[in-house]
Short mmCIF file of C-alpha atoms in Angstrom, two decimals:
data_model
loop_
_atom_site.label_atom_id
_atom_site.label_comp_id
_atom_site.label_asym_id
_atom_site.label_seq_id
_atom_site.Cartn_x
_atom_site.Cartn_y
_atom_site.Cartn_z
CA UNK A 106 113.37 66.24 38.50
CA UNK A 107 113.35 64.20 41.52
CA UNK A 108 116.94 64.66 41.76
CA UNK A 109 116.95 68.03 41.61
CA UNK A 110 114.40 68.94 44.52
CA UNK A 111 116.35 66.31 46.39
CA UNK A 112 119.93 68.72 46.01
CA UNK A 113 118.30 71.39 46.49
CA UNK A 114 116.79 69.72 49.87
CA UNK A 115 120.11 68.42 51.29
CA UNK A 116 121.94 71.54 50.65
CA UNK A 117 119.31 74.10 51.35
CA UNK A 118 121.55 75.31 54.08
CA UNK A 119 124.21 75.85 51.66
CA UNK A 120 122.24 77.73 49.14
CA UNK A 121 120.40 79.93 51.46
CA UNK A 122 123.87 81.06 52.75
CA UNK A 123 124.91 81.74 49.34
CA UNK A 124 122.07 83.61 48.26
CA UNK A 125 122.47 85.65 51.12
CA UNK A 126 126.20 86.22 50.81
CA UNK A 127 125.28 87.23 47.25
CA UNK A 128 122.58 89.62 47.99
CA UNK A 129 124.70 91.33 51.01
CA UNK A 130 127.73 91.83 48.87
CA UNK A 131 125.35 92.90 45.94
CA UNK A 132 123.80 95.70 48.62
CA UNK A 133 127.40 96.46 50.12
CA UNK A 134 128.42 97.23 46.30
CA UNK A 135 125.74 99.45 45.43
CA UNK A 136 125.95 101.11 48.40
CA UNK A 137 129.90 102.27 48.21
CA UNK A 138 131.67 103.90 45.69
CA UNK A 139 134.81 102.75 46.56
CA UNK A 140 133.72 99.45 46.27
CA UNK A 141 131.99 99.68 43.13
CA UNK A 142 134.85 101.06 41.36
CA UNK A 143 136.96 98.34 42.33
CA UNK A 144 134.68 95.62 40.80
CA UNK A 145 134.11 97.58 37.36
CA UNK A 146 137.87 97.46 37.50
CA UNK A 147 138.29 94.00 37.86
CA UNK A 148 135.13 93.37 35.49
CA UNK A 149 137.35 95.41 32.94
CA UNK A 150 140.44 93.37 33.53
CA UNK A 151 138.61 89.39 33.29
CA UNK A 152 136.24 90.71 30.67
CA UNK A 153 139.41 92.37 28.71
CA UNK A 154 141.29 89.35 28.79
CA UNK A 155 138.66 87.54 27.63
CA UNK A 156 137.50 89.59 24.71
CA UNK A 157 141.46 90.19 23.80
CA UNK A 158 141.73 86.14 23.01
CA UNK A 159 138.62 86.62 21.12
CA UNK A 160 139.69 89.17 18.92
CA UNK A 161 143.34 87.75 18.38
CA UNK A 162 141.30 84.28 17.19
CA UNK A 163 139.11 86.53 14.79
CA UNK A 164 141.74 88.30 13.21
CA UNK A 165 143.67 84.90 12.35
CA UNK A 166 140.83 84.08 10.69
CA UNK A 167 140.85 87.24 8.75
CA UNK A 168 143.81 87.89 8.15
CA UNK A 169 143.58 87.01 3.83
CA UNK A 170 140.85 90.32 4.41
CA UNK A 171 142.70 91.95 6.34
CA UNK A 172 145.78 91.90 4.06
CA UNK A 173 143.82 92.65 1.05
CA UNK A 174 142.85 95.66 2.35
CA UNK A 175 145.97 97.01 3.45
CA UNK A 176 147.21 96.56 -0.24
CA UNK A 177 144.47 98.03 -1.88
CA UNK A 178 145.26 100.85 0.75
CA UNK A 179 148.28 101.30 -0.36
CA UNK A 180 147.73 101.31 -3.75
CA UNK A 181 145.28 104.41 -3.36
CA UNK A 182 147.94 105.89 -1.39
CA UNK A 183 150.79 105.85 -4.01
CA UNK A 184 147.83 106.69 -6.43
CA UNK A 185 147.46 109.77 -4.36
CA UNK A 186 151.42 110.59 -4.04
CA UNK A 187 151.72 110.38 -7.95
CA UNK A 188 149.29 112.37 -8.99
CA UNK A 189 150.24 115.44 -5.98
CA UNK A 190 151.96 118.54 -6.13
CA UNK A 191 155.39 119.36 -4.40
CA UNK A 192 153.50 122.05 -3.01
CA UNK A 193 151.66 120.43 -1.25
CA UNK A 194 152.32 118.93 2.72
CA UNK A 195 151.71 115.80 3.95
CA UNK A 196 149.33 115.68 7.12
CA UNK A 197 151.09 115.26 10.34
CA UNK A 198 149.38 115.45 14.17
CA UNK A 199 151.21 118.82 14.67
CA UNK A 200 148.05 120.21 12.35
CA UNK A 201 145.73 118.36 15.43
CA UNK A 202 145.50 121.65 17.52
CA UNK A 203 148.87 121.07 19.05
CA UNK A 204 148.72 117.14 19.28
CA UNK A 205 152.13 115.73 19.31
CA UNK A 206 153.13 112.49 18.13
CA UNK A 207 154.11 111.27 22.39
CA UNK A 208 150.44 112.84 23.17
CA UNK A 209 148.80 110.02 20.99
CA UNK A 210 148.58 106.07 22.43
CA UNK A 211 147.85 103.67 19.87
CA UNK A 212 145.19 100.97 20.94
CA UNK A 213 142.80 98.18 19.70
CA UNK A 214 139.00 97.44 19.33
CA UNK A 215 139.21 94.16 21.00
CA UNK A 216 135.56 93.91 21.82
CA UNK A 217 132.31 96.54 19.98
CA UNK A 218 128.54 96.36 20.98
CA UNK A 219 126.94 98.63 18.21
CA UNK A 220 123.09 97.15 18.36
CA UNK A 221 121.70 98.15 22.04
CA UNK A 222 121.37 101.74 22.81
CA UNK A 223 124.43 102.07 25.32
CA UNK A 224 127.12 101.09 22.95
CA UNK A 225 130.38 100.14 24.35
CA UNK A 226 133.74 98.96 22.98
CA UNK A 227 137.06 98.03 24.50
CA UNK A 228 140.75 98.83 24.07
CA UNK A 229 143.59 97.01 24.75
CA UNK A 230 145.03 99.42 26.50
CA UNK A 231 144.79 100.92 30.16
CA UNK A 232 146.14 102.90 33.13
CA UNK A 233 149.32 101.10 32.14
CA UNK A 234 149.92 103.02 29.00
CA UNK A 235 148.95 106.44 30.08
CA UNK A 236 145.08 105.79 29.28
CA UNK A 237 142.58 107.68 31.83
CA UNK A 238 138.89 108.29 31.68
CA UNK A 239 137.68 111.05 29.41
CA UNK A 240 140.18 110.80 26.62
CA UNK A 241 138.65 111.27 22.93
CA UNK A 242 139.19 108.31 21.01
CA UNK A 243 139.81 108.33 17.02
CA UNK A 244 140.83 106.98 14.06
CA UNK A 245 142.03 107.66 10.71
CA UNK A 246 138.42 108.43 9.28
CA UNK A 247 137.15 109.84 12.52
CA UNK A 248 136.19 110.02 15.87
CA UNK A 249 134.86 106.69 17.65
CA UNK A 250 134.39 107.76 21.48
CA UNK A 251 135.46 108.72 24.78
CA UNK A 252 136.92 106.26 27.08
CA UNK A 253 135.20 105.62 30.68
CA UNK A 254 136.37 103.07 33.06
CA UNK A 255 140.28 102.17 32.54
CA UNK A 256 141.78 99.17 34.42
CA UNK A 257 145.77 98.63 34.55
CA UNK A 258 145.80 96.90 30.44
CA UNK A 259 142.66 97.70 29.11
CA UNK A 260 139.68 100.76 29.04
CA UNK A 261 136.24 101.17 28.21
CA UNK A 262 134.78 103.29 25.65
CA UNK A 263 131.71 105.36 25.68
CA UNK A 264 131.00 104.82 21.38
CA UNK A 265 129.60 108.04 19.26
CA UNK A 266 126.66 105.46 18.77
CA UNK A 267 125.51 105.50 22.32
CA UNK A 268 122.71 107.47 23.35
CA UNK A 269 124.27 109.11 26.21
CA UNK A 270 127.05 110.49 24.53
CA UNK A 271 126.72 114.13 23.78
CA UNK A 272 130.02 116.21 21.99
CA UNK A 273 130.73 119.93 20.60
CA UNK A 274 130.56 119.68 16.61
CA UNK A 275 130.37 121.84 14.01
CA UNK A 276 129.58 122.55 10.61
CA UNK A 277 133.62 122.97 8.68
CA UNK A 278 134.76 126.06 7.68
CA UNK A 279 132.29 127.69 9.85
CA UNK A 280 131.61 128.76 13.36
CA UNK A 281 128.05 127.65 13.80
CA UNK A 282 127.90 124.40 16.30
CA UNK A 283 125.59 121.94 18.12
CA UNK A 284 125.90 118.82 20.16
CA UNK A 285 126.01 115.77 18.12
CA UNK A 286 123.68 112.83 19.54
CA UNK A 287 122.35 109.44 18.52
CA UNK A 288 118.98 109.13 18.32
CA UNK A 289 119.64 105.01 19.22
CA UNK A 290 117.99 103.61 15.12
CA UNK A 291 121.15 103.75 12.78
CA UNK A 292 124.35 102.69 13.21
CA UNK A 293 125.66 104.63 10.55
CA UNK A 294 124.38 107.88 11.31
CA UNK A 295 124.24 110.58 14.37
CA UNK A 296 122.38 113.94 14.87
CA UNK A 297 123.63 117.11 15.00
CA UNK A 298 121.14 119.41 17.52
CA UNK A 299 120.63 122.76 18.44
CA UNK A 300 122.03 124.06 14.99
CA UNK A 301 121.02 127.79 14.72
CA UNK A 302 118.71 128.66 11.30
CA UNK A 303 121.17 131.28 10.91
CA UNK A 304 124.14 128.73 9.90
CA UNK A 305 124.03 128.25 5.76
CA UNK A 306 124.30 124.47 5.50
CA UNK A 307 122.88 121.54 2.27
CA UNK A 308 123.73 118.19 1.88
CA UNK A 309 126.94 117.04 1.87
CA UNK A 310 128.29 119.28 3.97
CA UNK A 311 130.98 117.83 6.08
CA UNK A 312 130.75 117.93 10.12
CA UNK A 313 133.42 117.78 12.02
CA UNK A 314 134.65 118.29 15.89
CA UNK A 315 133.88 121.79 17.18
CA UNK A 316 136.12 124.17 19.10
CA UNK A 317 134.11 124.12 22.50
CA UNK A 318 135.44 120.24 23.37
CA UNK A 319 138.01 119.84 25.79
CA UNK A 320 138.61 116.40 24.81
CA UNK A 321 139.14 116.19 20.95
CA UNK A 322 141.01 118.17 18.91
CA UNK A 323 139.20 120.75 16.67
CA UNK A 324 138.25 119.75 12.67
CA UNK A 325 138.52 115.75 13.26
CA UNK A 326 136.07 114.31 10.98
CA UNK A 327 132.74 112.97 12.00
CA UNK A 328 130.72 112.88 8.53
CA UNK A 329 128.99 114.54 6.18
CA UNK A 330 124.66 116.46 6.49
CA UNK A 331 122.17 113.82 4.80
CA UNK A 332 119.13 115.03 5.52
CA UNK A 333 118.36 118.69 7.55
CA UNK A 334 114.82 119.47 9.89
CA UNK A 335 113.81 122.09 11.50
CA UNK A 336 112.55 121.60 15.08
CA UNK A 337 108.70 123.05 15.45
CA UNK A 338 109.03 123.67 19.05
CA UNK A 339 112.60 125.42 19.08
CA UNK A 340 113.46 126.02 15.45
CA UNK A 341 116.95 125.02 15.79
CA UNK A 342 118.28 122.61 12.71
CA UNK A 343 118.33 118.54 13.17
CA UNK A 344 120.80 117.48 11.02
CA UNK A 345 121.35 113.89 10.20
CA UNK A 346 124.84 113.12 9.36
CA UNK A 347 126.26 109.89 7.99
CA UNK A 348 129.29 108.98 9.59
CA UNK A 349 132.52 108.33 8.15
CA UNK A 350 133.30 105.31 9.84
CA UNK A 351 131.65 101.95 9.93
CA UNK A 352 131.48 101.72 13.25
CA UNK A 353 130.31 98.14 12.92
CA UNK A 354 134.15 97.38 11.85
CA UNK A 355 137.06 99.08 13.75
CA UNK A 356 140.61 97.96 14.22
CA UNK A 357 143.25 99.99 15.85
CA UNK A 358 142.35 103.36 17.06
CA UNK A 359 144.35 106.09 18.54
CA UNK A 360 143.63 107.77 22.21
CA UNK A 361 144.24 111.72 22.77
CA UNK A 362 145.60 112.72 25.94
CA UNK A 363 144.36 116.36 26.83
CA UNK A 364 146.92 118.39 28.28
CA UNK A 365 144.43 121.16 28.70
CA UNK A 366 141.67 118.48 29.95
CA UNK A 367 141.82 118.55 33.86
CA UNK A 368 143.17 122.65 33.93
CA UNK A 369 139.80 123.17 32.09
CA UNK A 370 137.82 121.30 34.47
CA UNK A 371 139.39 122.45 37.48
CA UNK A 372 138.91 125.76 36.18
CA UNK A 373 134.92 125.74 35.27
CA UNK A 374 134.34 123.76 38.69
CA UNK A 375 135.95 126.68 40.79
CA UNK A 376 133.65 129.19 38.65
CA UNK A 377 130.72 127.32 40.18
CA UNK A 378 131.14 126.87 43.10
CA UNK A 379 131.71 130.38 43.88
#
């Protein structure tokens, strides 16, 4: 202890400058947005790296998992392609409202916080590959997020299980829509809000992306009604809906680009401000 009070004595000079340098450039910062969007930028670039050597050690390890999935993936899949019709069509991103094969960038989850209430995950991918801020994020079971701050290789994502994220969904097959939510307690299910008493929904129901969102594609997945209330003070439907995915477990994921995205935005801010 003596030791310590005796550094800290013989290089208070030092650490007074230090803790002043760190204070200034912590005001200077806050203070400028230039500057503050330059070091989230080069937080997402050292934390990226970081989190991308993590994930490529995990997945070693997993890889038995990993591979015993895929096959028993495959096997429902030729299970599935025996047993169809010739009538029927295969899916394709055509059916995506308009989505084209070149309009989709193919990432992955190399880092996911799912157990605060601003839930975050990042991509492997960034400026580099076309990624920009406000892109939906999906994958084959459904939607996962929007991304947020992009550096040159990797991007942020804001996750469907963060408590600020608010997007246009709707009951399928139907017209009636709300804002889907997370109310912060389950990481396998979100709320579905402001859900008029008109709209003829039960359990099992399946909710899926709305036509209002500029950002993802209409009739993605999201999951199916568990449990329906009806607020006293507005009587609007809550629905609960249990998701799809596990968010606690994602892989690869694929990133929209919205050609419509910025036209749309330019568009609604020149309605306000006249």
């Amino acid at each position: 202890m003596q030791q310590i009070f005796s550094f800290i004595i013989k290089n208070s000079n030092r650490l007074l400058f230090l803790l002043l340098l760190g204070i200034s450039l912590s005001l200077t910062i806050q203070s400028h947005s230039f500057h503050k969007s330059k070091v989230i930028s080069s937080a997402n670039f050292l934390s990226g790296g970081v989190y991308e050597r993590i994930n490529s050690m995990e997945e070693y390890l997993h890889l038995k998992k990993q591979n015993e999935e895929l096959a028993l993936e495959n096997a429902n899949l030729k299970s599935l392609l025996f047993k169809s019709q010739d009538t029927l069509k295969a899916p394709n991103l055509d059916s995506l409202k308009g989505v084209l094969p070149k309009d989709i960038i193919v990432s992955r989850v190399i880092h996911n916080s799912y157990n605060v209430y601003d839930n975050f995950l990042t991509l492997n991918s960034g400026a580099k590959s076309g990624v920009k801020p406000d892109m939906g994020v999906i994958n084959s079971l459904g939607i996962v997020g929007i991304t947020d701050n992009v550096s040159g290789n990797y991007s942020t994502v804001v996750s469907i299980l963060n408590v600020k994220s608010q997007i246009n969904a709707k009951i399928k097959n139907s017209d009636h829509f709300g804002s889907l939510i997370w109310d912060g307690k389950s990481t396998g299910f979100v709320q579905l809000i402001d859900v008029p008493r008109l709209a003829a929904i039960k359990k099992g129901d399946t909710i899926v992306t709305g036509g209002q969102s500029v950002i993802f594609p209409e009739n993605i997945g999201i999951g199916t009604i568990d449990k329906i209330f009806i607020e006293e003070k507005t009587h609007y439907y809550t629905i609960n809906v249990k998701l799809f995915n596990d968010m606690t477990n994602l892989g690869y994921v694929y990133i929209i680009k919205s050609k419509d995205n910025e036209e749309i935005k330019n568009l609604e801010k020149l309605g306000k401000d006249e």
